[in-house]
PDB file of C-alpha atoms in Angstrom:
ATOM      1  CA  UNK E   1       0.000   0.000   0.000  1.00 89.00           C
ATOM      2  CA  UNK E   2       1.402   3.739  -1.022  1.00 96.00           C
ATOM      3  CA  UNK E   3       0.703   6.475   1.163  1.00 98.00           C
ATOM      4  CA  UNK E   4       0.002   9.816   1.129  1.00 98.00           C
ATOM      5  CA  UNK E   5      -0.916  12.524   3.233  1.00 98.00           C
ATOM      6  CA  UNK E   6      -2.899  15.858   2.176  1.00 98.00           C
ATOM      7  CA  UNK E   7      -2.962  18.843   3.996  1.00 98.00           C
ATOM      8  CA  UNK E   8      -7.552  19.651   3.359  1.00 98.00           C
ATOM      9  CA  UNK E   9      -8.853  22.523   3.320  1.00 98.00           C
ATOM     10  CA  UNK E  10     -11.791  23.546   5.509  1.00 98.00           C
ATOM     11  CA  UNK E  11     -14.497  22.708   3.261  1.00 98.00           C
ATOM     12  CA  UNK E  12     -12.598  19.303   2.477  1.00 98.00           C
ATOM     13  CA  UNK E  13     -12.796  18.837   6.010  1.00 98.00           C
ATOM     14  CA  UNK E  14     -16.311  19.948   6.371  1.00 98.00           C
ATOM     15  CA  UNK E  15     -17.504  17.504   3.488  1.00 98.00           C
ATOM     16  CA  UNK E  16     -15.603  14.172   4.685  1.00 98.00           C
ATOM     17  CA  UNK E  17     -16.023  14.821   8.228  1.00 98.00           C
ATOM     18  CA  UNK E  18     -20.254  15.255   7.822  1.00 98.00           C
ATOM     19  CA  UNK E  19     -19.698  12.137   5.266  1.00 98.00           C
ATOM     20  CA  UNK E  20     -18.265  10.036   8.634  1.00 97.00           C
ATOM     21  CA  UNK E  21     -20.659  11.552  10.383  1.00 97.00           C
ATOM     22  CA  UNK E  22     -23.677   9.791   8.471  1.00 96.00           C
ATOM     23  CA  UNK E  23     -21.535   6.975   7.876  1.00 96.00           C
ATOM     24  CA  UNK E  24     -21.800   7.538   3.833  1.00 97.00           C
ATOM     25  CA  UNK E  25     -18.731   5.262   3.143  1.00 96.00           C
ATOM     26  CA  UNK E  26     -19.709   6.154  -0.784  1.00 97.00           C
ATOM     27  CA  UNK E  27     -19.231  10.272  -0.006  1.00 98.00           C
ATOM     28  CA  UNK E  28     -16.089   9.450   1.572  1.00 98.00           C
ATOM     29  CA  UNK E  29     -14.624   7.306  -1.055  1.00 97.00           C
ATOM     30  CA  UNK E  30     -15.635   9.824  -3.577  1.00 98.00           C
ATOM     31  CA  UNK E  31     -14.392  13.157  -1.598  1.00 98.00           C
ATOM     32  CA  UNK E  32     -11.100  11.269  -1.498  1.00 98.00           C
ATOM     33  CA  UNK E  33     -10.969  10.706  -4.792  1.00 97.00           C
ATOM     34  CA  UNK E  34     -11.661  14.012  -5.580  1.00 97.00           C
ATOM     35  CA  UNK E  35      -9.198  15.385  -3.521  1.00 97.00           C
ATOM     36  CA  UNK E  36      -6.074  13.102  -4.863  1.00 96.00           C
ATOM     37  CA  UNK E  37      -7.403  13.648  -8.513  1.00 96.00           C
ATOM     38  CA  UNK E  38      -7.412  17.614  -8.012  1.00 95.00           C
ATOM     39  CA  UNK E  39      -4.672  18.059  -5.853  1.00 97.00           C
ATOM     40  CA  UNK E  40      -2.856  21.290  -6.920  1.00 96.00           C
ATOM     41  CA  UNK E  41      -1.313  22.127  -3.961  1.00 97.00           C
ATOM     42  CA  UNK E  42       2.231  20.719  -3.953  1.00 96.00           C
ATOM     43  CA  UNK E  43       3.503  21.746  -0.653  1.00 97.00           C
ATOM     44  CA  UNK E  44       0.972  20.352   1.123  1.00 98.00           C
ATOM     45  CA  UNK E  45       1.260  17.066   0.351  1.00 98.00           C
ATOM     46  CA  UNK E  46       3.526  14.306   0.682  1.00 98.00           C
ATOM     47  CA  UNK E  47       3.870  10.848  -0.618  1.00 98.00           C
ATOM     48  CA  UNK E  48       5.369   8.039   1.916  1.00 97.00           C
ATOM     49  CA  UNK E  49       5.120   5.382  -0.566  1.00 96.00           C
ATOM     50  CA  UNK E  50       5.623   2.179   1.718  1.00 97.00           C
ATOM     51  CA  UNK E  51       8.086   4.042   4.377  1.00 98.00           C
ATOM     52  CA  UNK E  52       4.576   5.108   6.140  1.00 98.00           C
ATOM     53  CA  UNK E  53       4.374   1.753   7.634  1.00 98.00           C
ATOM     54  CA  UNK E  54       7.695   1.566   8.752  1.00 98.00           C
ATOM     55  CA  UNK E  55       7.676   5.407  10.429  1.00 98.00           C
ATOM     56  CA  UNK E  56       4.220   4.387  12.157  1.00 98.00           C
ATOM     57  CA  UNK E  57       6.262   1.745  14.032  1.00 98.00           C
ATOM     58  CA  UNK E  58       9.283   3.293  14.990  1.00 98.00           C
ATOM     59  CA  UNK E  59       6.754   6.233  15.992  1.00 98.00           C
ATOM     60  CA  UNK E  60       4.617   4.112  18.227  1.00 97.00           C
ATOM     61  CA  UNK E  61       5.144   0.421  19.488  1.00 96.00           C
ATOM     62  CA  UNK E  62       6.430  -1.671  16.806  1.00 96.00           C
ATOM     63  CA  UNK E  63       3.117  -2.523  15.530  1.00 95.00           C
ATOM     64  CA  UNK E  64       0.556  -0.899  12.566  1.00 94.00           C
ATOM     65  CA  UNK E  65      -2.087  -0.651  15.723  1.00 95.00           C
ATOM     66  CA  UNK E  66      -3.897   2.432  15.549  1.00 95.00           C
ATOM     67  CA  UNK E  67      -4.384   2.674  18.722  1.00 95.00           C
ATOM     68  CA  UNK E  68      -0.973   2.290  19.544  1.00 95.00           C
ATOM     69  CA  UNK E  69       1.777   5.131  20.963  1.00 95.00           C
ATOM     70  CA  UNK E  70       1.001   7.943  22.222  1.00 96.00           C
ATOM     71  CA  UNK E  71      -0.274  11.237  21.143  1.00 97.00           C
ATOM     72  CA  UNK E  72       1.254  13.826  19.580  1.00 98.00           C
ATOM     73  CA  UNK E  73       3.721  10.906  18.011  1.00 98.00           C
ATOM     74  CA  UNK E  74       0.500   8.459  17.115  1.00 98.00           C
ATOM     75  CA  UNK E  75      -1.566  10.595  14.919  1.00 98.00           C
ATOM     76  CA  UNK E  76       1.314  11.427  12.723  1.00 98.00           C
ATOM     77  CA  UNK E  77      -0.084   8.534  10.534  1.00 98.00           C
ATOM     78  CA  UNK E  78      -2.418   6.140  11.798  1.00 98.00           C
ATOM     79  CA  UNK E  79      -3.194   7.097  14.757  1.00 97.00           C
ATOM     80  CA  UNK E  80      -5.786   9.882  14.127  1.00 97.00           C
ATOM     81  CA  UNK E  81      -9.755   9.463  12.975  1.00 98.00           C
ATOM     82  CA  UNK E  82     -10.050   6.681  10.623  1.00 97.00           C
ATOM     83  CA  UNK E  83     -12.923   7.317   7.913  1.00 97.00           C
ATOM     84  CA  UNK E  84     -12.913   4.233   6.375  1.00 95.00           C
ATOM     85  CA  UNK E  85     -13.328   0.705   7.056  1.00 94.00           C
ATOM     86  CA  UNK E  86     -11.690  -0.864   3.560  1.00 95.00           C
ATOM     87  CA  UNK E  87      -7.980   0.956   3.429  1.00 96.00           C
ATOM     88  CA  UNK E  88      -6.609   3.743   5.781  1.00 97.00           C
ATOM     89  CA  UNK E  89      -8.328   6.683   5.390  1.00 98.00           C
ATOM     90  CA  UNK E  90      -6.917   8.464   8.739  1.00 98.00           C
ATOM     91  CA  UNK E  91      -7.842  12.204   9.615  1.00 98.00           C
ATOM     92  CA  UNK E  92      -6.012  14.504  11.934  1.00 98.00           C
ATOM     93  CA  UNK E  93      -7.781  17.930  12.929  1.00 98.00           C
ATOM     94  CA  UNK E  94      -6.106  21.306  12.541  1.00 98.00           C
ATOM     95  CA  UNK E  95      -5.317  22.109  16.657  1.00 97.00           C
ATOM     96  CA  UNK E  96      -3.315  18.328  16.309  1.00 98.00           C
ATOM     97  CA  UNK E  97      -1.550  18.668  13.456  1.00 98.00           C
ATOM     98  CA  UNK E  98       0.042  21.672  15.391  1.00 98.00           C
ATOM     99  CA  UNK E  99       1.015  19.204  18.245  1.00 98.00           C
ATOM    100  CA  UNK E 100       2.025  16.391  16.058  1.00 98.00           C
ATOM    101  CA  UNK E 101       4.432  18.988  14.076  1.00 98.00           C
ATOM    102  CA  UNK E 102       5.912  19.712  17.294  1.00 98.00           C
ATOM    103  CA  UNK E 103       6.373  16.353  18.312  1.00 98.00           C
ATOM    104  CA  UNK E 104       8.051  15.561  14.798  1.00 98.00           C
ATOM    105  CA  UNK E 105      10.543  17.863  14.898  1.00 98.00           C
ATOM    106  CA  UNK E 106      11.729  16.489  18.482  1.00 98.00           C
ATOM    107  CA  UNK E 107      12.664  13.241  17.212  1.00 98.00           C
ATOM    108  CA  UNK E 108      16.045  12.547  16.429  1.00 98.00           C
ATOM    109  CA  UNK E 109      17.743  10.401  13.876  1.00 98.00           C
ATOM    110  CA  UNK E 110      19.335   8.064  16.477  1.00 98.00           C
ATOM    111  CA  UNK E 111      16.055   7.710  18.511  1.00 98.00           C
ATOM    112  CA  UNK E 112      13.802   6.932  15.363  1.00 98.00           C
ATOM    113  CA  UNK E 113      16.558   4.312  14.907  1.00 98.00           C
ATOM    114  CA  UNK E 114      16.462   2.257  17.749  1.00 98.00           C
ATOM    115  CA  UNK E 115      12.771   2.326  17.198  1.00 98.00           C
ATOM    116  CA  UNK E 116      13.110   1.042  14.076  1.00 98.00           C
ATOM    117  CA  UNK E 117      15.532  -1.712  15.160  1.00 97.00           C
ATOM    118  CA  UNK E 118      13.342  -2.537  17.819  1.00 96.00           C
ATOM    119  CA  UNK E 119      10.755  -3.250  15.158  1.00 96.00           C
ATOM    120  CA  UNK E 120       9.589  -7.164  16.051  1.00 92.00           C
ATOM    121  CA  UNK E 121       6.268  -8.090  14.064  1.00 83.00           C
ATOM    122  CA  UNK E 122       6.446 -11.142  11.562  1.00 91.00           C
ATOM    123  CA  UNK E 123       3.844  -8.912   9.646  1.00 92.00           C
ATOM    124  CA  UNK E 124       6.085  -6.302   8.695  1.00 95.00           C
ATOM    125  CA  UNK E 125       7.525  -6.664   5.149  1.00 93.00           C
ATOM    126  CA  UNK E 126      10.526  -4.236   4.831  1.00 94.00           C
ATOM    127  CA  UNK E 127      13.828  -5.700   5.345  1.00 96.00           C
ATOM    128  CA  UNK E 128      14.801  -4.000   8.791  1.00 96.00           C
ATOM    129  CA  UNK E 129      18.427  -2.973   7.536  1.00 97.00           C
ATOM    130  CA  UNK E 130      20.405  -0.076   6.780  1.00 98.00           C
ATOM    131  CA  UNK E 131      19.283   0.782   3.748  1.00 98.00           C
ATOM    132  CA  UNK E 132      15.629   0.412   4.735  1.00 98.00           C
ATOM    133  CA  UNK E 133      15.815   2.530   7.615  1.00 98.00           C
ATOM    134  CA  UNK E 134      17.437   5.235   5.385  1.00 98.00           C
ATOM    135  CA  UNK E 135      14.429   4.878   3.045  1.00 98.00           C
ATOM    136  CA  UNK E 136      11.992   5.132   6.421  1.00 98.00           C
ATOM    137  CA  UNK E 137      13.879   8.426   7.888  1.00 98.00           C
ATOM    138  CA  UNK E 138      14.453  10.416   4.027  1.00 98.00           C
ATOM    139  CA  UNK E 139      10.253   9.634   4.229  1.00 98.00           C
ATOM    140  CA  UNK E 140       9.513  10.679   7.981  1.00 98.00           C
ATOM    141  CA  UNK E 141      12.080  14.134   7.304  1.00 98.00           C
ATOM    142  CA  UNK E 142       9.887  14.572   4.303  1.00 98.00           C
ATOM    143  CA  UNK E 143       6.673  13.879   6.513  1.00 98.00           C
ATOM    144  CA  UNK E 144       8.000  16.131   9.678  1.00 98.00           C
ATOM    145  CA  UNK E 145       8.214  19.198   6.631  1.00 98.00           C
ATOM    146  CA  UNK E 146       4.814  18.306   5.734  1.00 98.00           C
ATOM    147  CA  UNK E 147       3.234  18.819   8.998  1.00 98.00           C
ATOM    148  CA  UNK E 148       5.539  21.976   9.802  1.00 98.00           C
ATOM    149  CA  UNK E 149       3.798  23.112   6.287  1.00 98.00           C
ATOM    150  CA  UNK E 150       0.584  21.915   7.070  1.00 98.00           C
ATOM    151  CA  UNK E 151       0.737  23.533  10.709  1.00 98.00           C
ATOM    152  CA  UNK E 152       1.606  26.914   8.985  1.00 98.00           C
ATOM    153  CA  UNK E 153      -1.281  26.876   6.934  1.00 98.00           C
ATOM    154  CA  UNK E 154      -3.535  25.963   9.790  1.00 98.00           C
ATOM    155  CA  UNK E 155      -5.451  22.561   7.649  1.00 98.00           C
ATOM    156  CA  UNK E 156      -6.305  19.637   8.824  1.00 98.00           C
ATOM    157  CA  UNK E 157      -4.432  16.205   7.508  1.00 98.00           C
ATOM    158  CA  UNK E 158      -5.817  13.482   5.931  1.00 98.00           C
ATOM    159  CA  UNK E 159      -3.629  10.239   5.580  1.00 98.00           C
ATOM    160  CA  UNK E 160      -4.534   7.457   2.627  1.00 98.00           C
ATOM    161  CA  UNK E 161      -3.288   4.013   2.192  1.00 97.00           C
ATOM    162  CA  UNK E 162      -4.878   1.636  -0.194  1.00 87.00           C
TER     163      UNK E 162
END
């Protein structure tokens, strides 16, 4: 599964959060379409490909739980609202994303890589060396700028894997 993360605007926010609301699983599909078919706002918006699974874990405990870690860290991926039940569909509200920037750009290199060498779940599929932890931490700098951006421009985050 790729992911990405999208930094919505207010009336995305407004549309996909009333969609949850009413539990309209075929609004939310098609708001999220819509929004990474017209995406024209380069800055705010990142791709992870697959390093989002690997920066959940070394983020939390080791596991793609949701409910895992603890906030501000947790959210940063899957560990906010989840609008869907089929792939990740994870939403983070403005007043977070402000805390989870924070909490980003307090993690060090050497800390995010004994997390990541502490990773222990048969289920994950990256190869736990060096090479794939430098493909997890180029993806969580490029995530940690993302919510810095996304803080700045005081939006909300949604997070997609499928």
């Amino acid at each position: 599964m790729l992911g990405v993360h999208f930094a919505i605007t207010a009336e995305q926010e407004r549309a996909l959060l009333a969609a949850d609301d009413r539990d309209d699983v075929d609004a939310i599909d098609e708001l999220l379409g819509d929004i990474e078919e017209s995406w024209s706002e380069p800055d705010l918006k990142v791709d992870t490909d697959k390093a989002w699974d690997a920066i959940h874990r070394s983020l939390t405990d080791g596991t793609l739980d949701p409910s895992s870690g603890q906030y501000p860290l947790a959210p940063a991926i899957l560990g906010g609202r989840h609008l869907h039940d089929d792939y990740y569909a994870v939403y983070v509200g403005a007043e977070q994303v402000r805390d989870v920037a924070k909490a980003l750009h307090e993690v060090i290199r050497a800390g995010m890589r004994s997390a990541f060498d502490a990773i222990d779940d048969e289920e994950y599929a990256g190869a736990l060396d060096d090479e794939d932890f430098e493909y997890t931490w180029s993806n969580f700098v490029d995530v940690r700028s993302f919510y810095h951006r996304a803080a700045a421009a005081g939006r909300a985050v949604i997070f997609t894997a499928q």
